[in-house]
Short mmCIF file of C-alpha atoms and ligand atoms in Angstrom, two decimals:
data_model
loop_
_atom_site.label_atom_id
_atom_site.label_comp_id
_atom_site.label_asym_id
_atom_site.label_seq_id
_atom_site.Cartn_x
_atom_site.Cartn_y
_atom_site.Cartn_z
CA UNK A 1046 54.82 -26.59 37.19
CA UNK A 1047 53.78 -26.10 40.79
CA UNK A 1048 52.43 -28.65 43.19
CA UNK A 1049 50.36 -26.25 45.26
CA UNK A 1050 46.96 -27.80 45.95
CA UNK A 1051 43.84 -25.64 46.06
CA UNK A 1052 40.91 -27.21 47.90
CA UNK A 1053 37.31 -26.84 46.79
CA UNK A 1054 33.95 -28.08 47.97
CA UNK A 1055 31.09 -29.04 45.70
CA UNK A 1056 27.53 -28.36 46.87
CA UNK A 1057 25.16 -30.74 45.09
CA UNK A 1058 25.90 -33.84 43.05
CA UNK A 1059 23.02 -33.74 40.58
CA UNK A 1060 23.28 -33.26 36.81
CA UNK A 1061 25.81 -30.40 36.81
CA UNK A 1062 27.60 -31.46 40.01
CA UNK A 1063 28.26 -34.89 38.52
CA UNK A 1064 29.52 -33.22 35.33
CA UNK A 1065 31.89 -31.03 37.34
CA UNK A 1066 33.22 -34.10 39.16
CA UNK A 1067 33.86 -35.83 35.80
CA UNK A 1068 35.54 -32.77 34.23
CA UNK A 1069 37.72 -32.41 37.34
CA UNK A 1070 38.79 -36.07 37.04
CA UNK A 1071 39.55 -35.75 33.33
CA UNK A 1072 41.57 -32.54 33.84
CA UNK A 1073 43.44 -33.71 36.92
CA UNK A 1074 46.56 -35.10 35.18
CA UNK A 1075 47.32 -31.83 33.37
CA UNK A 1076 45.95 -29.28 35.81
CA UNK A 1077 49.27 -28.45 37.42
CA UNK A 1078 50.78 -27.71 34.00
CA UNK A 1079 47.73 -25.84 32.77
CA UNK A 1080 46.91 -23.76 35.83
CA UNK A 1081 50.03 -23.99 37.95
CA UNK A 1082 48.16 -25.66 40.82
CA UNK A 1083 46.20 -28.83 41.40
CA UNK A 1084 42.55 -28.83 42.40
CA UNK A 1085 41.35 -31.09 45.16
CA UNK A 1086 37.60 -31.50 45.63
CA UNK A 1087 37.89 -32.08 49.32
CA UNK A 1088 34.19 -32.23 50.26
CA UNK A 1089 30.90 -32.75 48.45
CA UNK A 1090 27.67 -31.69 50.14
CA UNK A 1091 24.75 -34.02 49.39
CA UNK A 1092 21.40 -34.80 50.97
CA UNK A 1093 21.54 -38.55 50.53
CA UNK A 1094 24.98 -40.00 51.32
CA UNK A 1095 24.08 -43.49 50.16
CA UNK A 1096 22.74 -42.41 46.77
CA UNK A 1097 25.75 -40.14 46.16
CA UNK A 1098 28.30 -42.82 47.11
CA UNK A 1099 27.76 -44.53 43.75
CA UNK A 1100 28.87 -41.42 41.86
CA UNK A 1101 32.32 -40.82 43.36
CA UNK A 1102 35.60 -42.75 43.61
CA UNK A 1103 36.07 -41.96 47.28
CA UNK A 1104 32.82 -41.72 49.31
CA UNK A 1105 34.71 -40.30 52.30
CA UNK A 1106 34.56 -36.86 50.59
CA UNK A 1107 30.76 -36.86 50.92
CA UNK A 1108 29.09 -34.96 53.72
CA UNK A 1109 25.58 -33.84 54.58
CA UNK A 1110 26.89 -31.09 56.85
CA UNK A 1111 27.31 -27.57 55.40
CA UNK A 1112 29.09 -26.46 58.59
CA UNK A 1113 31.81 -29.03 57.96
CA UNK A 1114 32.60 -27.22 54.69
CA UNK A 1115 32.08 -23.67 55.97
CA UNK A 1116 34.36 -24.24 58.95
CA UNK A 1117 37.13 -25.94 57.01
CA UNK A 1118 39.85 -23.27 56.59
CA UNK A 1119 41.59 -25.37 53.92
CA UNK A 1120 38.64 -25.03 51.52
CA UNK A 1121 39.20 -21.96 49.33
CA UNK A 1122 36.52 -22.42 46.68
CA UNK A 1123 32.85 -23.36 47.06
CA UNK A 1124 31.06 -24.58 43.91
CA UNK A 1125 27.31 -24.13 44.47
CA UNK A 1126 25.22 -26.49 42.32
CA UNK A 1127 22.19 -27.19 44.47
CA UNK A 1128 20.04 -24.55 42.75
CA UNK A 1129 17.04 -22.56 44.03
CA UNK A 1130 16.99 -19.64 46.46
CA UNK A 1131 17.15 -21.33 49.87
CA UNK A 1132 19.47 -22.53 51.27
CA UNK A 1133 21.76 -21.68 48.31
CA UNK A 1134 21.65 -17.95 49.08
CA UNK A 1135 22.58 -18.43 52.73
CA UNK A 1136 25.36 -20.91 51.89
CA UNK A 1137 26.89 -18.58 49.30
CA UNK A 1138 26.73 -15.52 51.58
CA UNK A 1139 28.26 -17.47 54.47
CA UNK A 1140 31.03 -18.81 52.24
CA UNK A 1141 31.86 -15.34 50.88
CA UNK A 1142 31.89 -13.89 54.41
CA UNK A 1143 34.26 -16.67 55.45
CA UNK A 1144 36.66 -15.54 52.70
CA UNK A 1145 35.91 -18.39 50.31
CA UNK A 1146 35.54 -17.83 46.56
CA UNK A 1147 32.26 -19.03 45.08
CA UNK A 1148 31.28 -20.39 41.67
CA UNK A 1149 27.58 -20.86 40.96
CA UNK A 1150 25.32 -21.82 38.05
CA UNK A 1151 22.25 -20.65 39.94
CA UNK A 1152 20.33 -18.30 37.62
CA UNK A 1153 17.20 -18.39 39.83
CA UNK A 1154 19.22 -16.85 42.64
CA UNK A 1155 21.46 -14.49 40.66
CA UNK A 1156 18.59 -12.99 38.63
CA UNK A 1157 17.03 -11.81 41.90
CA UNK A 1158 19.88 -11.45 44.42
CA UNK A 1159 22.87 -10.88 42.12
CA UNK A 1160 23.73 -7.49 43.57
CA UNK A 1161 23.71 -8.76 47.16
CA UNK A 1162 26.01 -11.68 46.27
CA UNK A 1163 28.43 -9.54 44.27
CA UNK A 1164 28.51 -6.88 47.00
CA UNK A 1165 29.31 -9.54 49.59
CA UNK A 1166 32.12 -10.87 47.39
CA UNK A 1167 33.57 -7.37 46.99
CA UNK A 1168 33.30 -6.67 50.73
CA UNK A 1169 35.29 -9.81 51.51
CA UNK A 1170 37.72 -9.45 48.57
CA UNK A 1171 36.85 -12.78 47.02
CA UNK A 1172 35.58 -13.91 43.61
CA UNK A 1173 31.97 -14.76 42.83
CA UNK A 1174 31.73 -16.16 39.28
CA UNK A 1175 28.65 -17.49 37.47
CA UNK A 1176 29.44 -18.15 33.80
CA UNK A 1177 27.24 -21.29 33.75
CA UNK A 1178 24.14 -19.40 34.88
CA UNK A 1179 23.46 -18.17 31.34
CA UNK A 1180 23.45 -20.41 28.27
CA UNK A 1181 25.22 -23.36 29.91
CA UNK A 1182 28.44 -24.12 28.07
CA UNK A 1183 28.46 -20.95 25.96
CA UNK A 1184 30.90 -18.31 27.24
CA UNK A 1185 28.95 -15.05 27.49
CA UNK A 1186 29.26 -13.47 30.96
CA UNK A 1187 33.05 -13.35 30.82
CA UNK A 1188 33.07 -12.04 27.21
CA UNK A 1189 30.64 -9.27 28.21
CA UNK A 1190 32.55 -8.30 31.36
CA UNK A 1191 36.04 -8.68 29.90
CA UNK A 1192 36.60 -9.17 26.16
CA UNK A 1193 33.83 -6.74 25.19
CA UNK A 1194 34.26 -4.32 28.10
CA UNK A 1195 35.50 -1.58 25.76
CA UNK A 1196 32.10 -1.32 24.08
CA UNK A 1197 28.90 0.52 24.76
CA UNK A 1198 26.55 -2.42 24.22
CA UNK A 1199 23.23 -1.55 22.63
CA UNK A 1200 21.72 -5.01 22.45
CA UNK A 1201 22.08 -8.52 23.78
CA UNK A 1202 19.51 -11.04 22.68
CA UNK A 1203 19.14 -14.64 21.75
CA UNK A 1204 17.82 -18.11 22.28
CA UNK A 1205 18.66 -18.97 25.86
CA UNK A 1206 16.38 -21.91 26.58
CA UNK A 1207 17.07 -25.29 25.01
CA UNK A 1208 13.81 -27.01 25.94
CA UNK A 1209 11.61 -24.46 24.19
CA UNK A 1210 13.93 -24.27 21.20
CA UNK A 1211 13.68 -28.04 20.84
CA UNK A 1212 9.85 -27.84 21.02
CA UNK A 1213 9.60 -25.00 18.47
CA UNK A 1214 12.04 -26.79 16.14
CA UNK A 1215 9.83 -29.91 16.15
CA UNK A 1216 6.70 -27.83 15.61
CA UNK A 1217 8.40 -26.15 12.64
CA UNK A 1218 9.98 -29.20 11.04
CA UNK A 1219 7.29 -31.78 11.66
CA UNK A 1220 4.20 -29.60 11.98
CA UNK A 1221 3.61 -30.94 15.50
CA UNK A 1222 1.31 -29.13 17.90
CA UNK A 1223 2.78 -27.75 21.14
CA UNK A 1224 1.51 -30.52 23.45
CA UNK A 1225 2.91 -33.30 21.22
CA UNK A 1226 6.28 -31.57 20.89
CA UNK A 1227 6.45 -31.06 24.67
CA UNK A 1228 5.66 -34.75 25.23
CA UNK A 1229 8.46 -35.67 22.81
CA UNK A 1230 10.88 -33.31 24.60
CA UNK A 1231 10.02 -35.01 27.90
CA UNK A 1232 10.44 -38.49 26.40
CA UNK A 1233 13.87 -37.62 25.02
CA UNK A 1234 15.00 -36.04 28.30
CA UNK A 1235 15.11 -32.42 27.07
CA UNK A 1236 12.20 -31.22 29.20
CA UNK A 1237 12.39 -31.49 32.97
CA UNK A 1238 9.74 -33.36 34.99
CA UNK A 1239 8.16 -29.98 35.67
CA UNK A 1240 8.76 -27.94 32.50
CA UNK A 1241 6.80 -24.87 33.66
CA UNK A 1242 9.80 -22.55 34.10
CA UNK A 1243 10.99 -23.38 30.59
CA UNK A 1244 7.74 -23.27 28.61
CA UNK A 1245 6.41 -20.21 30.44
CA UNK A 1246 9.61 -18.29 29.68
CA UNK A 1247 10.77 -17.86 33.29
CA UNK A 1248 14.09 -19.64 32.81
CA UNK A 1249 14.89 -17.42 29.82
CA UNK A 1250 13.70 -14.36 31.76
CA UNK A 1251 16.24 -15.03 34.50
CA UNK A 1252 18.99 -15.29 31.91
CA UNK A 1253 17.91 -12.04 30.24
CA UNK A 1254 18.11 -10.22 33.60
CA UNK A 1255 21.66 -11.50 34.15
CA UNK A 1256 22.73 -10.78 30.55
CA UNK A 1257 21.29 -7.25 30.52
CA UNK A 1258 23.04 -6.42 33.82
CA UNK A 1259 26.40 -7.54 32.46
CA UNK A 1260 25.92 -5.92 29.04
CA UNK A 1261 24.60 -2.51 30.09
CA UNK A 1262 26.45 -2.02 33.41
CA UNK A 1263 23.14 -1.47 35.20
CA UNK A 1264 21.31 -3.97 37.43
CA UNK A 1265 18.29 -5.62 35.82
CA UNK A 1266 16.37 -8.11 37.97
CA UNK A 1267 13.82 -10.76 37.11
CA UNK A 1268 10.88 -8.47 37.95
CA UNK A 1269 12.10 -5.97 35.33
CA UNK A 1270 11.76 -8.54 32.54
CA UNK A 1271 8.44 -8.90 30.72
CA UNK A 1272 7.91 -12.65 30.24
CA UNK A 1273 5.68 -14.69 27.94
CA UNK A 1274 6.07 -18.38 27.14
CA UNK A 1275 5.35 -20.56 24.14
CA UNK A 1276 2.30 -22.52 25.32
CA UNK A 1277 -0.11 -20.64 23.04
CA UNK A 1278 1.91 -21.08 19.84
CA UNK A 1279 0.24 -23.35 17.32
CA UNK A 1280 1.53 -25.19 14.28
CA UNK A 1281 -0.71 -22.87 12.23
CA UNK A 1282 1.09 -19.77 13.55
CA UNK A 1283 4.40 -21.28 12.52
CA UNK A 1284 3.05 -22.14 9.06
CA UNK A 1285 1.88 -18.57 8.47
CA UNK A 1286 5.14 -17.14 9.81
CA UNK A 1287 7.11 -19.28 7.38
CA UNK A 1288 4.97 -18.18 4.46
CA UNK A 1289 5.85 -14.62 5.45
CA UNK A 1290 9.57 -15.41 5.45
CA UNK A 1291 9.97 -15.88 9.21
CA UNK A 1292 10.49 -18.53 11.88
CA UNK A 1293 9.11 -18.40 15.42
CA UNK A 1294 11.64 -18.55 18.27
CA UNK A 1295 11.45 -17.88 21.98
CA UNK A 1296 13.73 -14.85 22.14
CA UNK A 1297 15.20 -13.07 25.10
CA UNK A 1298 15.79 -9.45 24.12
CA UNK A 1299 17.58 -6.69 26.01
CA UNK A 1300 18.21 -3.28 24.48
CA UNK A 1301 19.85 -0.20 25.86
CA UNK A 1302 17.98 2.81 24.49
CA UNK A 1303 18.24 6.51 25.34
CA UNK A 1304 14.87 6.20 27.18
CA UNK A 1305 15.94 3.19 29.23
CA UNK A 1306 16.55 -0.55 29.11
CA UNK A 1307 14.12 -2.84 27.31
CA UNK A 1308 14.08 -6.41 28.64
CA UNK A 1309 11.63 -9.10 27.58
CA UNK A 1310 11.19 -12.75 26.69
CA UNK A 1311 8.50 -13.85 24.26
CA UNK A 1312 7.93 -15.98 21.21
CA UNK A 1313 8.77 -13.78 18.22
CA UNK A 1314 8.81 -14.01 14.47
CA UNK A 1315 12.35 -13.63 13.22
CA UNK A 1316 13.32 -13.40 9.55
CA UNK A 1317 14.44 -16.83 8.35
CA UNK A 1318 17.60 -15.14 7.00
CA UNK A 1319 18.68 -14.07 10.53
CA UNK A 1320 21.48 -16.28 11.95
CA UNK A 1321 19.35 -17.05 15.03
CA UNK A 1322 16.61 -18.58 12.87
CA UNK A 1323 18.91 -21.48 12.05
CA UNK A 1324 19.72 -22.21 15.71
CA UNK A 1325 17.69 -25.36 16.18
CA UNK A 1326 16.95 -28.23 18.57
CA UNK A 1327 18.29 -27.67 22.07
CA UNK A 1328 21.08 -25.31 20.96
CA UNK A 1329 21.34 -21.78 22.35
CA UNK A 1330 22.85 -18.67 20.80
CA UNK A 1331 23.42 -15.16 22.07
CA UNK A 1332 23.80 -12.22 19.72
CA UNK A 1333 25.41 -8.99 20.95
CA UNK A 1334 25.82 -5.56 19.41
CA UNK A 1335 28.39 -3.05 20.60
CA UNK A 1336 29.61 0.27 19.22
CA UNK A 1337 33.13 -1.04 18.65
CA UNK A 1338 32.77 -4.77 18.04
CA UNK A 1339 29.54 -4.28 16.05
CA UNK A 1340 27.84 -7.70 15.83
CA UNK A 1341 29.03 -10.92 17.48
CA UNK A 1342 27.25 -14.21 18.03
CA UNK A 1343 27.96 -17.00 20.53
CA UNK A 1344 26.55 -20.43 19.79
CA UNK A 1345 26.57 -23.81 21.50
CA UNK A 1346 25.03 -26.11 24.07
CA UNK A 1347 23.00 -24.08 26.55
CA UNK A 1348 22.49 -26.85 29.07
CA UNK A 1349 23.37 -30.40 30.02
CA UNK A 1350 25.77 -32.16 32.33
CA UNK A 1351 29.07 -31.69 30.52
CA UNK A 1352 28.54 -28.35 28.67
CA UNK A 1353 27.42 -26.69 31.92
CA UNK A 1354 30.28 -28.31 33.83
CA UNK A 1355 32.66 -26.88 31.23
CA UNK A 1356 31.56 -23.34 32.15
CA UNK A 1357 31.66 -24.06 35.91
CA UNK A 1358 35.18 -25.46 35.71
CA UNK A 1359 36.30 -22.51 33.57
CA UNK A 1360 35.32 -20.27 36.49
CA UNK A 1361 37.12 -22.55 38.95
CA UNK A 1362 40.29 -22.41 36.83
CA UNK A 1363 40.05 -18.60 36.73
CA UNK A 1364 39.87 -18.43 40.51
CA UNK A 1365 42.78 -20.82 40.87
CA UNK A 1366 44.88 -18.57 38.63
CA UNK A 1367 43.76 -15.53 40.62
CA UNK A 1368 44.75 -17.23 43.88
CA UNK A 1369 48.18 -18.07 42.45
CA UNK A 1370 48.71 -14.51 41.21
CA UNK A 1371 47.23 -13.02 44.40
CA UNK A 1372 44.79 -10.93 42.37
CA UNK A 1373 41.35 -12.14 43.45
CA UNK A 1374 38.23 -9.97 43.27
CA UNK A 1375 39.62 -8.11 40.25
CA UNK A 1376 36.30 -8.17 38.38
CA UNK A 1377 33.22 -8.03 40.57
CA UNK A 1378 29.95 -6.23 40.04
CA UNK A 1379 30.16 -4.15 36.84
CA UNK A 1380 26.81 -2.38 37.36
CA UNK A 1381 28.00 1.16 38.02
CA UNK A 1382 24.99 2.80 36.33
CA UNK A 1383 21.39 3.04 37.45
CA UNK A 1384 19.41 3.09 34.20
CA UNK A 1385 15.62 3.01 34.14
CA UNK A 1386 13.84 -0.03 32.71
CA UNK A 1387 11.08 0.73 30.22
CA UNK A 1388 7.54 -0.52 30.61
CA UNK A 1389 6.48 -3.00 27.94
CA UNK A 1390 3.70 -0.66 26.78
CA UNK A 1391 6.33 1.93 25.81
CA UNK A 1392 8.42 -0.47 23.74
CA UNK A 1393 8.07 -0.42 19.95
CA UNK A 1394 7.94 -3.60 17.89
CA UNK A 1395 6.34 -4.90 14.75
CA UNK A 1396 3.40 -7.28 15.32
CA UNK A 1397 1.93 -10.37 13.70
CA UNK A 1398 -1.82 -10.61 14.15
CA UNK A 1399 -3.94 -13.54 13.07
CA UNK A 1400 -7.69 -13.12 13.16
CA UNK A 1401 -10.88 -14.69 11.97
CA UNK A 1402 -13.19 -12.11 10.44
CA UNK A 1403 -16.59 -11.93 8.81
CA UNK A 1404 -16.22 -12.66 5.11
CA UNK A 1405 -17.86 -9.60 3.53
CA UNK A 1406 -16.71 -6.50 1.74
CA UNK A 1407 -15.69 -3.57 3.90
CA UNK A 1408 -14.29 -5.64 6.78
CA UNK A 1409 -10.66 -4.97 5.87
CA UNK A 1410 -11.41 -1.26 5.53
CA UNK A 1411 -12.99 -1.32 9.01
CA UNK A 1412 -9.91 -3.01 10.41
CA UNK A 1413 -7.44 -0.61 8.81
CA UNK A 1414 -9.53 2.36 10.00
CA UNK A 1415 -9.10 1.15 13.61
CA UNK A 1416 -5.38 0.71 12.99
CA UNK A 1417 -5.08 4.22 11.54
CA UNK A 1418 -6.78 5.67 14.63
CA UNK A 1419 -3.94 4.32 16.81
CA UNK A 1420 -1.00 4.95 14.47
CA UNK A 1421 -0.70 1.31 13.44
CA UNK A 1422 0.62 1.00 9.90
CA UNK A 1423 0.15 -2.30 8.04
CA UNK A 1424 3.29 -3.70 6.40
CA UNK A 1425 1.90 -7.02 5.06
CA UNK A 1426 -1.60 -8.43 4.91
CA UNK A 1427 -2.86 -11.76 3.60
CA UNK A 1428 -6.27 -13.32 3.52
CA UNK A 1429 -5.23 -16.90 3.32
CA UNK A 1430 -8.27 -19.06 3.11
CA UNK A 1431 -12.00 -18.93 3.41
CA UNK A 1432 -13.14 -20.78 6.47
CA UNK A 1433 -16.48 -22.37 7.28
CA UNK A 1434 -19.50 -20.26 8.25
CA UNK A 1435 -18.70 -17.19 6.12
CA UNK A 1436 -15.46 -16.54 7.95
CA UNK A 1437 -12.09 -15.64 6.52
CA UNK A 1438 -8.69 -15.73 8.14
CA UNK A 1439 -6.62 -12.58 7.88
CA UNK A 1440 -2.99 -12.30 8.87
CA UNK A 1441 -1.34 -8.90 9.29
CA UNK A 1442 2.21 -7.81 10.00
CA UNK A 1443 2.42 -4.20 11.15
CA UNK A 1444 5.18 -1.66 10.96
CA UNK A 1445 6.87 -0.74 14.22
CA UNK A 1446 4.39 0.65 16.74
CA UNK A 1447 4.34 1.46 20.45
CA UNK A 1448 2.92 -1.59 22.24
CA UNK A 1449 0.41 0.41 24.29
CA UNK A 1450 -1.08 1.90 21.11
CA UNK A 1451 -1.16 -1.43 19.35
CA UNK A 1452 -2.93 -3.19 22.23
CA UNK A 1453 -5.54 -0.41 22.40
CA UNK A 1454 -6.19 -0.94 18.69
CA UNK A 1455 -6.49 -4.69 19.24
CA UNK A 1456 -8.97 -4.15 22.09
CA UNK A 1457 -11.09 -2.03 19.79
CA UNK A 1458 -10.92 -4.69 17.08
CA UNK A 1459 -12.07 -7.31 19.57
CA UNK A 1460 -15.22 -5.24 20.20
CA UNK A 1461 -16.12 -5.13 16.50
CA UNK A 1462 -18.78 -7.62 15.45
CA UNK A 1463 -17.00 -8.26 12.16
CA UNK A 1464 -13.91 -9.56 13.99
CA UNK A 1465 -14.88 -12.96 15.34
CA UNK A 1466 -11.62 -13.92 16.96
CA UNK A 1467 -8.02 -12.78 17.35
CA UNK A 1468 -6.25 -16.09 17.60
CA UNK A 1469 -2.60 -14.99 17.69
CA UNK A 1470 -0.71 -11.86 18.52
CA UNK A 1471 3.06 -12.11 18.32
CA UNK A 1472 5.91 -9.62 18.14
CA UNK A 1473 8.28 -9.58 15.19
CA UNK A 1474 12.00 -9.25 15.93
CA UNK A 1475 13.84 -6.58 14.01
CA UNK A 1476 15.37 -3.16 14.22
CA UNK A 1477 12.72 -0.67 15.19
P1 NAP B 1085 19.87 -31.21 40.01
O1 NAP B 1085 20.18 -32.29 39.04
O2 NAP B 1085 18.51 -31.15 40.59
O3 NAP B 1085 20.96 -31.28 41.16
C1 NAP B 1085 20.88 -30.56 42.34
C2 NAP B 1085 21.48 -31.42 43.41
O4 NAP B 1085 21.60 -30.66 44.58
C3 NAP B 1085 20.62 -32.66 43.73
O5 NAP B 1085 21.45 -33.78 43.72
C4 NAP B 1085 20.07 -32.35 45.11
O6 NAP B 1085 19.96 -33.46 45.94
C5 NAP B 1085 21.16 -31.45 45.67
N1 NAP B 1085 20.66 -30.58 46.71
C6 NAP B 1085 19.58 -29.79 46.68
N2 NAP B 1085 19.44 -29.12 47.82
C7 NAP B 1085 20.44 -29.53 48.63
C8 NAP B 1085 20.84 -29.23 49.94
N3 NAP B 1085 20.15 -28.36 50.67
N4 NAP B 1085 21.93 -29.83 50.44
C9 NAP B 1085 22.62 -30.71 49.70
N5 NAP B 1085 22.32 -31.04 48.44
C10 NAP B 1085 21.22 -30.46 47.91
O7 NAP B 1085 20.13 -29.77 39.35
P2 NAP B 1085 21.17 -29.42 38.22
O8 NAP B 1085 20.50 -29.57 36.90
O9 NAP B 1085 22.47 -30.08 38.44
O10 NAP B 1085 21.31 -27.83 38.43
C11 NAP B 1085 22.17 -27.32 39.41
C12 NAP B 1085 22.27 -25.80 39.20
O11 NAP B 1085 22.80 -25.54 37.90
C13 NAP B 1085 20.93 -25.07 39.23
O12 NAP B 1085 21.12 -23.81 39.80
C14 NAP B 1085 20.55 -24.93 37.76
O13 NAP B 1085 19.70 -23.84 37.49
C15 NAP B 1085 21.91 -24.71 37.16
N6 NAP B 1085 22.03 -25.04 35.74
C16 NAP B 1085 21.67 -26.29 35.32
C17 NAP B 1085 21.82 -26.60 33.98
C18 NAP B 1085 21.46 -27.97 33.46
O14 NAP B 1085 21.62 -28.21 32.27
N7 NAP B 1085 21.02 -28.90 34.30
C19 NAP B 1085 22.32 -25.66 33.09
C20 NAP B 1085 22.69 -24.39 33.57
C21 NAP B 1085 22.54 -24.10 34.91
P3 NAP B 1085 18.75 -34.51 45.80
O15 NAP B 1085 19.20 -35.41 44.70
O16 NAP B 1085 18.69 -35.16 47.12
O17 NAP B 1085 17.53 -33.71 45.46
N1 HSE B 1086 16.12 -25.83 31.38
C1 HSE B 1086 17.09 -25.04 30.71
C2 HSE B 1086 16.92 -25.15 29.19
C3 HSE B 1086 18.50 -25.46 31.05
O1 HSE B 1086 16.05 -25.89 28.70
O2 HSE B 1086 17.66 -24.48 28.48
C4 HSE B 1086 18.98 -24.91 32.33
O3 HSE B 1086 19.21 -23.54 32.19
#
C-alpha cells in the first residue's frame, strides 16, 4: 500500500467521460491496494460549466480552460474524451510535449493521425494509450501489442460496430427493412442522432485501420480502408442468405498477405456456423489469427458509457503502474514495417449476386458464358421464384474471384437485355 497520489485531467464529460468519472469513484477505495497509488481527477475540461456541475460531486474541479490543465505541473495524465479531430489533436500533442501521459478513445483521430501521436509520445518518453478506441470495452489493442506479440498475425476481423449489428440483427430476426430497424435503433438509444458514420461503415473503417496497424506492425490509415455501409441491404437479401446457410453482418476485415495488406469494411455473408454469425444485437467481436496462437476471439460490449470507461480506466491504471515503476513509454508505436496496402480490385472474395432476369430458356447459359469469360466460377445457383412480367429471380454465389474481374463480368451482365436488374452484390466471408 502506498499513498502516492497521481493527478489526472479529464477532457470531456459526455457519455464516456461520465462513465470514467463513475468508474473512478467506484474504484477509489481499493485503488491504492490494487495499483499502489491513488488517482485524483484534479480537473475536468468542459464547454458548459453549469451543465457539467450536475454530474460531479465537486464542481470546483470543472474548468473551461485547456491552458489551466496544460500548465498544471501536478497533472501527469490527460484523458481525452472530447472526440473529433480538432481541438483534440492539438490538446493531445500539447499534453505529450509537456511530458503528460495521454489516454484517448478517439478513433476518428487515431485512424488518421495515429503515427504522429505515437511519435510525439515516444519523443517525449510518455505513454499514449487508446484501448477504448476499438470495440469499446473489449480488450484488443493491448492483446495485439502485448499478449499476442509473439505471433505473425495473418488476419484480424470482426464486428466492430454495435449500431449496425443491432440493425442487421432486427432485420434478420424480425424481417424488418433497413429504415424500420434504424428507426428502432434510434428509439432505443443505440443509434446516434446522426447515424451516418455507423450505417455508412466509417466508424468500423476507423477501427479496422487501427486494428490492422496493431496486428501487422505496419501503419494502415483510414484512407487505406475500402468502406461500404449497410444502407442498401434489404430483408430479402437476408432471407436469401439464410436459405444459403449464411447470415449478413457488417464485417471489418484485415488480412496480411504476401502481396500486401487487405483492409475493408462491408456487409458480407458469413456462414451461420461461424462464431461471428451468432454475435447479435449491439455486441461486438474481434477474431484474430496468428501463426502461434492460431484462432482467438474477443467478444463483448463494443460501446456505451460503462464498457468504454472500463477500457479507458484500464489504460489509466497501466500508466499509473508505469509511473510507479518508472518504466513509461515501454510500448509505443509497434509499426516497424512499411507494407503495401492492396487495392480492392486485386482482392479475391466469393460473391453473392441477386438479379432479376428474363424468364426464358438460354438466359442462365448466357449468364454463365459471361462469367466464364472473366474466370468467375459459380458455386451455388438458385432460381427462387417466378416474378411478375415474365421475370425470374436468380441468386448466385461464386467461387473466389479477383474483384476487378468479377466487377467487369457484372458490368457486362448489366448490358445484356436478358438481365433486367442486379439488385444485390455482396461479398461472402471465407478463406480464399
Ligand atoms: P459525447 O457524449 O459527445 O461527449 C463528448 C463531450 O466532450 C461532450 O460533453 C462535449 O461537450 C465535450 N467537448 C467537446 N468538445 C469540447 C471542447 N473543445 N472542450 C471541452 N469539452 C468538449 O461523446 P462520447 O460518446 O463520450 O465519446 C467520446 C470519445 O469516445 C469519442 O472520441 C468517441 O469516438 C469515443 N468512443 C465513444 C464510445 C461510446 O460508446 N460513446 C465508444 C468508444 C469510443 P458538449 O456537451 O458541450 O458538446
Ligand atoms: N457508434 C459506435 C457503435 C460506438 O455503434 O458501435 C462508438 O464506437
